[in-house]
XYZ file of C-alpha atoms in Angstrom:
693
model
C 0.000 0.000 0.000
C 1.175 3.525 -0.838
C -0.040 6.967 0.258
C 0.815 10.259 -1.447
C -0.257 13.583 0.066
C -0.830 15.829 -2.953
C -1.787 18.829 -0.822
C -2.207 19.382 2.911
C -4.689 22.158 2.155
C -5.416 25.092 4.437
C -8.429 24.562 6.649
C -12.136 24.299 5.945
C -12.129 26.021 2.546
C -9.280 23.982 1.055
C -9.240 20.454 2.527
C -6.294 18.064 2.019
C -5.997 15.839 -1.048
C -4.422 12.358 -1.141
C -3.745 9.460 -3.489
C -4.130 6.029 -1.902
C -2.946 2.806 -3.595
C -4.581 -0.219 -1.977
C -5.179 -3.772 -3.262
C -4.156 -2.737 -6.767
C -6.577 0.205 -6.942
C -5.712 3.911 -6.980
C -8.055 6.097 -4.911
C -8.215 9.914 -4.957
C -9.380 11.291 -1.608
C -11.062 14.682 -2.220
C -10.613 17.105 -5.093
C -10.766 20.707 -3.763
C -10.093 24.192 -5.139
C -7.929 26.788 -3.394
C -10.359 29.686 -3.762
C -8.334 31.839 -1.355
C -5.870 32.230 -4.261
C -8.467 34.394 -6.040
C -7.273 37.341 -3.930
C -4.394 37.945 -6.374
C -6.956 39.001 -8.998
C -8.710 42.340 -9.140
C -12.527 42.214 -9.031
C -14.362 43.484 -12.081
C -14.002 47.274 -12.272
C -17.261 49.208 -11.917
C -18.709 50.905 -14.965
C -18.416 54.728 -15.189
C -22.117 54.943 -14.371
C -21.621 52.818 -11.274
C -18.680 54.985 -10.172
C -20.873 58.088 -10.482
C -23.576 56.394 -8.421
C -21.057 55.375 -5.753
C -19.973 58.977 -5.344
C -23.597 60.128 -4.818
C -24.025 58.083 -1.607
C -24.497 60.281 1.435
C -21.339 59.094 3.190
C -18.858 61.806 4.149
C -15.855 59.557 3.641
C -17.019 58.447 0.188
C -17.372 62.050 -0.946
C -13.635 62.618 -0.583
C -12.320 59.328 -1.964
C -9.389 59.706 -4.290
C -10.491 57.534 -7.225
C -7.035 57.729 -8.821
C -5.532 56.260 -5.679
C -8.026 53.411 -5.811
C -7.180 52.710 -9.452
C -3.500 52.565 -8.525
C -4.279 49.964 -5.859
C -6.260 47.905 -8.372
C -3.289 47.849 -10.761
C -1.178 46.164 -8.085
C -3.403 43.090 -8.533
C -3.840 40.952 -11.666
C -6.450 42.636 -13.859
C -7.585 39.623 -15.874
C -10.165 36.861 -15.913
C -9.277 34.607 -12.964
C -8.004 31.078 -13.243
C -8.561 28.634 -10.405
C -5.959 26.795 -8.372
C -6.235 23.016 -7.970
C -4.237 20.942 -5.408
C -0.514 21.468 -5.848
C 0.418 18.192 -7.507
C -2.853 16.791 -8.841
C -2.069 17.886 -12.398
C 1.067 15.692 -12.382
C -1.001 12.491 -12.138
C -2.551 10.719 -15.118
C -6.353 10.964 -14.613
C -6.840 7.652 -16.424
C -4.810 5.904 -13.689
C -7.353 6.832 -10.985
C -9.857 4.061 -10.263
C -11.918 5.617 -7.497
C -12.682 9.097 -6.100
C -14.076 9.620 -2.591
C -15.446 13.070 -1.689
C -15.587 13.904 2.028
C -17.137 17.392 1.992
C -18.680 20.032 -0.215
C -15.404 21.969 -0.368
C -13.600 18.762 -1.370
C -15.724 18.531 -4.510
C -15.169 21.882 -6.221
C -12.343 20.780 -8.566
C -14.064 17.531 -9.586
C -15.362 18.852 -12.967
C -11.738 19.419 -14.037
C -11.233 15.640 -13.735
C -14.534 14.425 -15.158
C -14.054 16.411 -18.378
C -10.501 15.071 -18.843
C -9.960 12.549 -21.630
C -9.355 9.070 -20.265
C -10.868 9.682 -16.838
C -13.240 6.826 -15.981
C -13.019 6.527 -12.198
C -16.024 5.725 -10.035
C -16.982 8.683 -7.810
C -18.688 8.372 -4.415
C -20.129 11.103 -2.176
C -23.041 11.434 0.226
C -26.377 12.651 -1.104
C -26.182 15.908 0.863
C -22.594 16.671 -0.164
C -23.401 16.024 -3.821
C -26.393 18.362 -3.881
C -24.753 21.131 -1.855
C -21.584 20.798 -3.943
C -23.586 21.091 -7.147
C -25.248 24.288 -5.916
C -21.900 25.759 -4.888
C -20.274 24.965 -8.250
C -23.228 26.364 -10.193
C -23.075 29.566 -8.146
C -19.319 29.808 -8.758
C -19.842 29.526 -12.524
C -22.556 32.200 -12.530
C -20.433 34.594 -10.463
C -17.460 33.987 -12.776
C -19.598 34.895 -15.800
C -19.332 38.551 -14.766
C -15.614 38.371 -15.527
C -16.329 36.781 -18.910
C -18.751 39.560 -19.794
C -16.152 42.129 -18.798
C -13.003 40.588 -20.358
C -14.571 38.363 -23.017
C -13.804 34.702 -23.616
C -10.213 33.692 -24.223
C -8.330 30.502 -24.991
C -4.818 29.359 -24.206
C -2.615 30.523 -21.370
C -3.393 34.065 -20.177
C -0.815 36.805 -20.417
C -0.397 37.072 -16.644
C 1.055 33.533 -16.562
C 4.080 34.518 -18.664
C 7.339 34.743 -16.716
C 7.764 38.375 -17.708
C 4.431 39.281 -16.106
C 4.966 37.051 -13.057
C 8.273 38.759 -12.298
C 6.451 42.104 -12.121
C 4.123 40.875 -9.364
C 4.732 41.787 -5.750
C 6.376 39.058 -3.613
C 3.061 38.328 -1.870
C 1.189 37.817 -5.143
C 4.032 35.819 -6.674
C 4.043 33.483 -3.673
C 0.342 32.720 -4.169
C 0.721 32.244 -7.927
C 3.860 30.081 -7.861
C 3.901 28.626 -4.352
C 6.817 28.674 -1.920
C 9.109 26.652 -4.193
C 7.802 28.066 -7.484
C 6.273 24.780 -8.703
C 2.536 25.428 -8.412
C 1.879 27.356 -11.627
C 0.787 24.157 -13.390
C -2.122 23.778 -10.984
C -3.989 26.839 -12.331
C -6.979 26.049 -14.590
C -9.660 28.081 -16.401
C -13.019 27.557 -14.731
C -15.368 24.856 -15.986
C -18.802 25.572 -17.494
C -22.331 24.844 -16.272
C -22.515 21.870 -18.649
C -19.346 20.459 -17.071
C -20.913 20.730 -13.604
C -24.052 18.917 -14.764
C -21.997 16.164 -16.410
C -19.826 15.839 -13.294
C -22.776 15.424 -10.919
C -24.299 12.729 -13.161
C -21.144 10.661 -12.678
C -21.298 10.788 -8.865
C -22.824 7.787 -7.117
C -24.568 9.141 -4.032
C -24.618 7.201 -0.761
C -26.873 7.334 2.264
C -25.486 7.221 5.774
C -23.405 4.014 6.285
C -24.694 2.574 2.984
C -22.480 -0.178 1.571
C -20.992 0.274 -1.888
C -18.833 -2.389 -3.536
C -16.217 -1.301 -6.042
C -15.197 -3.986 -8.537
C -16.386 -6.632 -6.080
C -13.229 -6.044 -4.029
C -13.440 -2.789 -2.041
C -16.271 -2.149 0.407
C -16.884 1.613 0.784
C -18.910 3.279 3.566
C -19.470 6.910 4.581
C -19.943 7.977 8.217
C -20.642 11.448 9.587
C -17.603 13.595 10.368
C -19.682 16.286 12.096
C -17.965 19.046 10.113
C -20.939 20.080 8.002
C -24.254 18.687 6.788
C -23.355 15.663 4.644
C -19.617 15.727 5.414
C -18.179 12.290 6.083
C -15.244 10.068 6.931
C -14.641 6.914 4.893
C -13.942 3.269 5.616
C -12.399 1.178 2.834
C -12.394 -2.585 3.407
C -10.196 -4.634 1.080
C -9.133 -8.300 1.127
C -5.706 -7.382 2.517
C -6.342 -4.282 4.643
C -9.149 -2.247 6.208
C -8.557 1.512 6.021
C -10.306 4.417 7.772
C -9.882 7.943 6.382
C -10.390 10.758 8.905
C -10.954 14.120 7.248
C -11.831 17.400 8.990
C -14.165 16.392 11.847
C -15.992 17.957 14.809
C -17.181 16.330 18.025
C -19.800 18.998 18.778
C -21.511 20.280 15.619
C -24.515 22.505 16.223
C -26.652 21.355 13.270
C -24.865 18.439 11.596
C -24.922 14.845 12.781
C -22.232 14.145 15.366
C -18.838 12.690 14.517
C -19.380 8.904 14.358
C -16.136 7.588 15.804
C -17.654 4.172 16.633
C -17.706 3.202 12.949
C -13.944 3.834 12.629
C -12.876 1.405 15.356
C -10.853 -1.756 14.755
C -9.398 -0.908 11.341
C -5.964 -2.067 10.223
C -4.923 1.449 9.264
C -6.100 5.010 9.911
C -5.113 7.791 7.538
C -5.382 10.902 9.721
C -5.863 13.898 7.451
C -7.286 16.603 9.714
C -4.884 19.564 9.466
C -7.603 22.105 10.251
C -6.885 22.725 13.930
C -3.114 23.193 13.673
C -3.385 26.971 13.958
C -6.014 26.863 16.692
C -3.906 25.086 19.299
C -1.380 27.807 20.133
C -3.964 30.564 20.531
C -6.584 28.602 22.434
C -6.179 29.720 26.045
C -9.360 27.932 27.054
C -7.927 24.560 26.093
C -4.397 25.284 27.234
C -5.749 25.917 30.749
C -7.805 22.766 31.157
C -8.073 21.483 34.749
C -5.778 18.646 35.701
C -8.706 16.238 35.910
C -9.150 16.412 32.141
C -5.516 15.750 31.260
C -5.158 12.687 29.078
C -2.995 9.792 30.242
C -2.263 7.182 27.613
C -1.824 4.512 30.264
C -5.565 4.629 30.904
C -6.124 2.910 27.587
C -4.404 -0.271 28.723
C -7.798 -1.470 29.867
C -9.640 -2.400 26.691
C -13.098 -2.569 28.246
C -16.031 -0.651 26.817
C -16.546 1.073 30.179
C -12.998 2.419 30.052
C -13.593 3.737 26.519
C -16.663 5.576 27.754
C -14.660 7.078 30.604
C -11.879 8.235 28.239
C -14.448 9.656 25.847
C -16.118 11.606 28.640
C -12.894 12.878 30.255
C -10.777 13.599 27.189
C -13.024 14.064 24.175
C -16.336 15.381 25.488
C -15.019 17.341 28.472
C -15.704 20.730 26.849
C -18.709 21.622 24.764
C -17.313 22.961 21.486
C -20.808 23.803 20.321
C -21.132 26.204 23.276
C -17.944 27.964 22.185
C -19.275 28.201 18.639
C -22.564 29.633 19.890
C -20.672 32.276 21.876
C -18.863 33.383 18.713
C -22.147 33.496 16.803
C -23.644 35.561 19.614
C -20.735 38.015 19.402
C -21.244 38.435 15.646
C -24.962 39.040 16.215
C -24.176 41.651 18.861
C -21.728 43.470 16.557
C -24.254 43.374 13.707
C -26.981 44.926 15.871
C -24.577 47.649 17.058
C -23.774 48.531 13.429
C -27.384 48.838 12.288
C -28.202 50.844 15.427
C -25.536 53.337 14.312
C -27.106 53.507 10.851
C -24.659 51.219 9.072
C -25.237 48.007 7.158
C -23.680 44.558 7.589
C -22.177 42.249 4.942
C -21.691 38.578 5.844
C -19.985 36.608 3.034
C -19.421 33.511 5.201
C -19.152 30.129 3.515
C -19.711 27.585 6.296
C -23.335 26.557 5.944
C -23.688 25.600 9.604
C -22.546 29.057 10.761
C -24.818 30.821 8.259
C -27.833 28.801 9.466
C -27.057 29.739 13.083
C -26.756 33.434 12.210
C -30.014 33.361 10.243
C -31.734 32.061 13.383
C -29.998 34.251 15.967
C -29.764 37.681 14.289
C -33.583 38.120 14.124
C -33.759 37.272 17.846
C -31.158 39.948 18.675
C -32.902 42.500 16.457
C -36.249 41.807 18.111
C -34.775 42.111 21.602
C -33.304 45.492 20.566
C -36.626 46.635 19.066
C -34.927 46.993 15.675
C -36.790 46.331 12.424
C -34.047 45.796 9.899
C -34.427 43.652 6.758
C -32.170 40.646 6.275
C -31.291 39.799 2.674
C -29.785 36.608 1.279
C -28.467 37.355 -2.212
C -27.215 34.390 -4.226
C -28.190 32.621 -7.420
C -28.670 29.356 -5.478
C -29.845 30.720 -2.099
C -33.505 29.705 -2.531
C -32.611 26.114 -3.489
C -29.975 25.836 -0.773
C -32.262 27.019 2.033
C -35.056 24.761 0.803
C -32.697 21.767 0.696
C -31.639 22.210 4.326
C -35.203 21.474 5.409
C -35.368 18.080 3.669
C -32.134 16.355 4.761
C -32.836 15.035 8.285
C -30.506 12.060 7.783
C -27.408 14.251 8.215
C -28.750 16.540 10.978
C -28.311 16.336 14.747
C -30.872 14.578 16.959
C -32.422 17.880 18.051
C -33.231 18.818 14.442
C -34.468 15.313 13.619
C -36.905 15.471 16.551
C -38.351 18.675 15.064
C -39.099 16.763 11.880
C -40.944 14.022 13.769
C -42.993 16.626 15.673
C -44.006 18.336 12.426
C -41.923 21.479 12.980
C -39.647 23.050 10.336
C -36.038 21.904 10.692
C -34.862 25.537 10.554
C -36.509 28.894 11.164
C -35.826 30.615 7.828
C -39.149 29.533 6.201
C -41.047 31.292 9.031
C -38.815 34.362 8.723
C -39.516 34.559 4.997
C -43.271 34.283 5.582
C -43.059 37.044 8.182
C -41.114 39.260 5.736
C -38.132 39.442 8.045
C -35.897 37.542 5.623
C -35.750 38.088 1.866
C -34.038 35.837 -0.670
C -32.970 37.159 -4.083
C -30.844 35.664 -6.879
C -28.941 38.831 -7.822
C -28.222 42.398 -6.750
C -29.914 43.591 -9.955
C -33.116 41.652 -9.280
C -36.077 44.022 -9.918
C -37.877 42.745 -6.826
C -34.800 43.423 -4.691
C -34.595 47.003 -5.970
C -38.221 47.626 -5.008
C -37.780 46.132 -1.523
C -34.299 47.479 -0.815
C -33.970 49.304 2.467
C -30.967 50.540 4.439
C -29.582 49.899 6.945
C -29.774 46.172 6.354
C -27.972 42.897 6.941
C -26.873 40.971 3.844
C -25.653 37.390 3.466
C -23.977 37.061 0.086
C -21.022 35.316 -1.626
C -18.202 35.228 -2.269
C -15.996 34.911 0.825
C -12.855 35.628 -1.274
C -14.229 39.181 -1.926
C -13.338 38.864 -5.616
C -16.556 37.810 -7.303
C -20.271 37.796 -6.695
C -22.658 40.357 -5.144
C -20.337 41.061 -2.196
C -18.012 43.063 -4.485
C -20.760 45.556 -5.371
C -21.985 45.797 -1.788
C -18.473 46.454 -0.484
C -17.973 49.232 -3.025
C -21.219 50.754 -1.768
C -20.395 50.645 1.951
C -16.597 50.451 2.278
C -16.417 54.148 3.125
C -19.060 54.013 5.866
C -17.467 53.786 9.304
C -20.725 52.501 10.800
C -20.978 49.509 8.449
C -19.534 46.085 9.248
C -17.890 43.314 7.183
C -17.729 39.830 8.752
C -14.889 37.726 7.297
C -13.888 34.125 7.838
C -10.420 33.194 8.972
C -8.207 31.758 6.240
C -7.970 34.849 4.041
C -5.072 37.245 3.792
C -7.116 40.223 4.967
C -4.746 42.892 3.682
C -4.729 41.416 0.187
C -8.472 40.660 0.215
C -9.365 44.271 1.104
C -6.902 45.921 -1.302
C -9.462 46.761 -4.048
C -11.679 48.555 -1.520
C -9.107 50.817 0.124
C -9.148 53.420 1.556
C -11.651 51.623 3.772
C -13.531 53.083 6.733
C -15.987 50.265 7.516
C -15.294 47.952 10.434
C -13.979 44.445 9.706
C -14.634 41.519 12.026
C -12.549 38.444 11.194
C -13.710 35.311 12.982
C -12.416 31.777 13.120
C -14.556 28.708 13.709
C -13.299 25.284 14.604
C -13.285 23.109 11.493
C -11.478 20.037 12.755
C -10.516 17.885 15.721
C -8.692 19.782 18.453
C -5.132 18.552 18.603
C -5.440 17.859 22.341
C -8.067 15.234 21.500
C -6.124 13.483 18.757
C -4.197 10.963 20.850
C -7.116 9.813 23.035
C -9.255 9.443 19.911
C -6.653 7.233 18.215
C -6.270 5.136 21.355
C -10.015 4.512 21.429
C -10.101 3.618 17.719
C -7.279 1.073 18.283
C -5.880 0.797 14.744
C -2.924 -1.403 13.898
C -1.122 1.463 12.119
C -1.676 5.244 12.002
C -0.530 7.508 9.174
C -0.059 10.946 10.693
C 0.942 14.306 9.145
C 4.616 15.195 9.562
C 3.574 18.843 10.057
C 1.739 17.911 13.266
C 4.437 15.639 14.735
C 5.762 18.300 17.138
C 2.334 19.725 18.018
C 0.763 16.382 18.890
C 2.823 14.409 21.380
C 1.809 10.850 20.598
C 3.251 9.006 23.578
C 5.655 6.115 23.130
C 3.269 4.047 25.242
C 0.617 3.974 22.533
C -0.487 0.583 21.272
C 0.005 1.253 17.551
C 2.921 2.216 15.312
C 2.817 5.709 13.769
C 4.141 6.483 10.289
C 4.531 10.138 9.325
C 3.764 11.391 5.825
C 4.662 14.711 4.173
C 3.284 16.703 1.278
C 4.397 15.612 -2.204
C 6.037 12.437 -0.888
C 4.949 8.826 -1.378
C 4.928 6.685 1.749
C 5.169 2.880 1.469
C 3.082 1.212 4.157
C 4.183 -2.272 5.310
C 1.820 -5.157 4.690
C -0.608 -6.053 7.446
C -1.990 -9.255 5.962
C 0.067 -11.105 3.361
C -2.408 -13.850 2.526
C -5.791 -13.812 0.841
C -8.371 -16.540 1.458
C -9.327 -18.465 -1.690
C -12.459 -20.587 -1.928
C -12.125 -23.554 -4.334
C -15.111 -25.479 -5.625
C -15.283 -28.948 -4.056
C -15.191 -30.772 -7.418
C -11.976 -28.914 -8.333
C -10.388 -29.452 -4.926
C -10.920 -33.226 -5.273
C -8.912 -33.228 -8.529
C -5.810 -31.559 -7.108
C -2.662 -33.644 -7.478
C -0.031 -32.362 -5.073
C 3.716 -32.571 -5.721
C 6.442 -31.661 -3.275
C 9.158 -29.254 -4.417
C 12.629 -30.811 -4.320
C 14.268 -27.785 -2.710
C 11.486 -27.035 -0.217
C 10.177 -29.757 2.083
C 7.476 -27.449 3.457
C 5.846 -26.537 0.124
C 3.606 -28.634 -2.101
C 2.392 -27.522 -5.501
C -0.593 -28.512 -7.620
C -2.098 -27.517 -10.919
C -5.560 -25.975 -10.841
C -7.825 -25.117 -13.766
C -10.968 -22.991 -13.396
C -12.371 -19.492 -13.480
C -11.417 -16.920 -10.842
C -14.218 -14.708 -9.502
C -13.844 -11.774 -7.113
C -17.087 -10.642 -5.497
C -17.551 -8.515 -2.360
C -13.992 -9.109 -1.261
C -14.142 -12.911 -1.665
C -11.918 -14.805 -4.102
C -13.465 -17.948 -5.587
C -12.307 -20.514 -8.162
C -15.160 -22.311 -9.923
C -15.214 -24.961 -12.650
C -14.252 -23.509 -15.983
C -12.038 -24.248 -18.953
C -10.358 -27.632 -19.115
C -6.709 -27.647 -18.120
C -4.217 -28.394 -20.902
C -2.054 -31.506 -20.531
C 1.022 -29.493 -21.476
C 3.069 -28.366 -18.436
C 2.704 -24.665 -17.702
C 5.380 -24.395 -15.030
C 8.841 -26.018 -14.848
C 11.382 -26.009 -12.081
C 14.810 -27.560 -11.623
C 18.390 -27.186 -12.977
C 18.839 -28.885 -16.404
C 21.972 -30.995 -16.963
C 23.741 -29.482 -19.986
C 25.133 -32.774 -21.349
C 21.719 -34.435 -21.122
C 20.230 -31.342 -22.793
C 22.610 -31.667 -25.754
C 21.696 -35.361 -26.060
C 17.969 -34.588 -26.036
C 18.454 -31.852 -28.636
C 20.527 -34.183 -30.842
C 17.621 -36.640 -31.004
C 15.514 -33.761 -32.316
C 18.055 -32.911 -35.001
C 19.435 -29.895 -33.168
C 23.219 -29.615 -32.889
C 25.136 -27.455 -30.430
C 28.158 -27.087 -28.194
C 28.803 -26.068 -24.594
C 30.902 -23.070 -23.620
C 32.335 -23.408 -20.141
C 32.475 -20.099 -18.278
C 33.110 -18.763 -14.813
C 30.108 -17.827 -12.712
C 29.368 -14.128 -13.370
C 28.105 -12.093 -10.437
C 26.240 -9.726 -12.741
C 24.609 -12.191 -15.130
C 24.652 -15.214 -12.894
C 25.470 -17.419 -15.966
C 27.053 -20.782 -15.264
C 27.018 -22.417 -18.704
C 26.156 -21.334 -22.241
C 24.936 -23.659 -25.021
C 25.506 -22.436 -28.592
C 23.112 -23.952 -31.151
C 24.535 -24.151 -34.698
C 21.948 -26.210 -36.641
C 19.324 -25.957 -38.021
C 19.815 -22.246 -37.148
C 21.617 -20.252 -34.540
C 20.326 -19.919 -30.979
C 21.671 -19.428 -27.485
C 20.795 -21.159 -24.199
C 21.999 -19.551 -20.950
C 21.728 -21.968 -18.033
C 21.815 -19.825 -14.876
C 21.542 -20.670 -11.211
C 18.014 -19.248 -10.930
C 16.619 -19.498 -14.464
C 17.307 -20.684 -18.020
C 17.084 -18.188 -20.885
C 16.454 -19.248 -24.494
C 17.335 -16.747 -27.269
C 16.332 -17.737 -30.814
C 14.938 -16.012 -33.892
C 13.249 -19.192 -35.157
C 10.067 -19.811 -33.122
C 9.978 -23.499 -34.073
C 13.562 -23.965 -32.859
C 12.759 -22.148 -29.605
C 9.790 -24.508 -29.063
C 12.016 -27.554 -29.609
C 14.560 -26.289 -27.086
C 11.782 -25.535 -24.556
C 10.385 -29.059 -25.038
C 13.845 -30.595 -24.532
C 14.396 -28.641 -21.305
C 10.909 -29.705 -20.124
C 11.900 -33.370 -20.356
C 14.801 -32.726 -17.948
C 12.890 -30.750 -15.284
C 9.806 -31.195 -13.164
C 6.608 -29.501 -14.245
C 2.903 -29.269 -13.710
């Protein structure tokens, strides 16, 4: 088995990407896009009419903006139609060599159309039903937002001008680092965006799975998806093969607010765990709450010596569930709501281009509560081409929601509150900022949820241009963006910016106790986290560390495969003992091999030929010459010293009826002849001097 980390990613928005070779099959684990790289591009410039309108807003700061200064800032970015950055090394792999693709989350699906439209790609693709639908909506929205660039710059083919070395050398160091990567090797990962037809074709090729549904690939690999708790529909994978059972842990959360909880039970007892959750690496050092845990919650690996279920429950309670992460998330949501209410009280508006669906759903429920308690009547707008479908879909996917939400379904209540808010005209959903209905209902101050979180495309660009000079307005950003670069096109900027970070993975303090409870035989762990996670030497499993852009060979766990032989064939086996091995018998078997659901079976099939298929033994050269002479073949023996390189002991030169060469070596005999009939005669003569079946 081999594992190659193509990209370690960078948190929720750009999950890791791996290639896994197991049981002769090549599996691609996730296929994301690095949309944070869009910050090197300039958003579409406003039309002259729009610029005039911007300057008519009754904001004192806007009235004295230096438009020439803003244009100078825009020129420091790449003014061209954006390309999109795929995982660092994915483009170096032959798509036709991939047998299987497993998608763990919506963000891990965004680059999939690049593969499905590639010539030769024929891999089977698996994802959960929720991830597939949400991913489709996100990709369709991305295409529609990108169309604004196409209308502005026009369609083009071939490599863009900005990718030439002359242009790249003119970029600032920060922009060049994003475009080329740290070592200057990532330029090949940039691709022009796919089309709507490509998205539709891609989704048709995805086989959707329900929770824990079994899927057999080629009758050999058993695939299952279990909730990771990260988002609605996000999952971890188990891959059962005849030689090894593998569990893949992607970004996971123990305490999601809306999504189904992280199902760690389903990952227990596997031969190997591929741990691929890099998301919390940056959270550990700044998390005072977790660094100051009471001594009673400190994890001791020796407690796992007892393998009882009761002990597992105790470890889970003390080490994994000791702090309610959902409470911490709710506190952050409450803080955002409080800041939003303060802004609208001051007469400003709020822009929330967040991308995590779970956080957006919480804010849509909590902001109206805060507004009502403050006696504020402020409209809330959701502006996105797919917003209506997305919000409707969240109310029909109970399978991937937490128990609290599922109970609402059984009691006949809506899963979420946004349908009631829309009926009460507190929440409005529109497909575009230019929607006629939006223009008639528009009211300021207001609170707007709108893509895109990169601040480079979509309605958020126009809204930021409208309010960036208002010191009472508020922009809520997600962590993971280079804020200085993201806000460059909107400077000078007076509006307040709130950058928040939400947990999007397993806390590193919980990693070791989790692995001890899962009890794998081997763990593959990121090299980048080796120093941050102190996996004690007393653990019960070996740990192998993998690094980005390196292939790791994993030792075999089970060398043998069980083979079922039909009883009528087994009765016909004629065993022979090998001369050089007293412990090994050999027999000839004829039939048809079937592989189904991980089982190997040999059933009655074609009749076995009487001609030996396998020979073993060391032929005597003098007897070989005698046997050849009876066939009318003449030759002579050349005595030679044993050669360490070739391993040749003796060489037989054949002179008649044509020339040929026989090299009799210690481990094998090699026949070299141009005449096929002569080669067959020599092979037959050697067969008479050796054992065969």
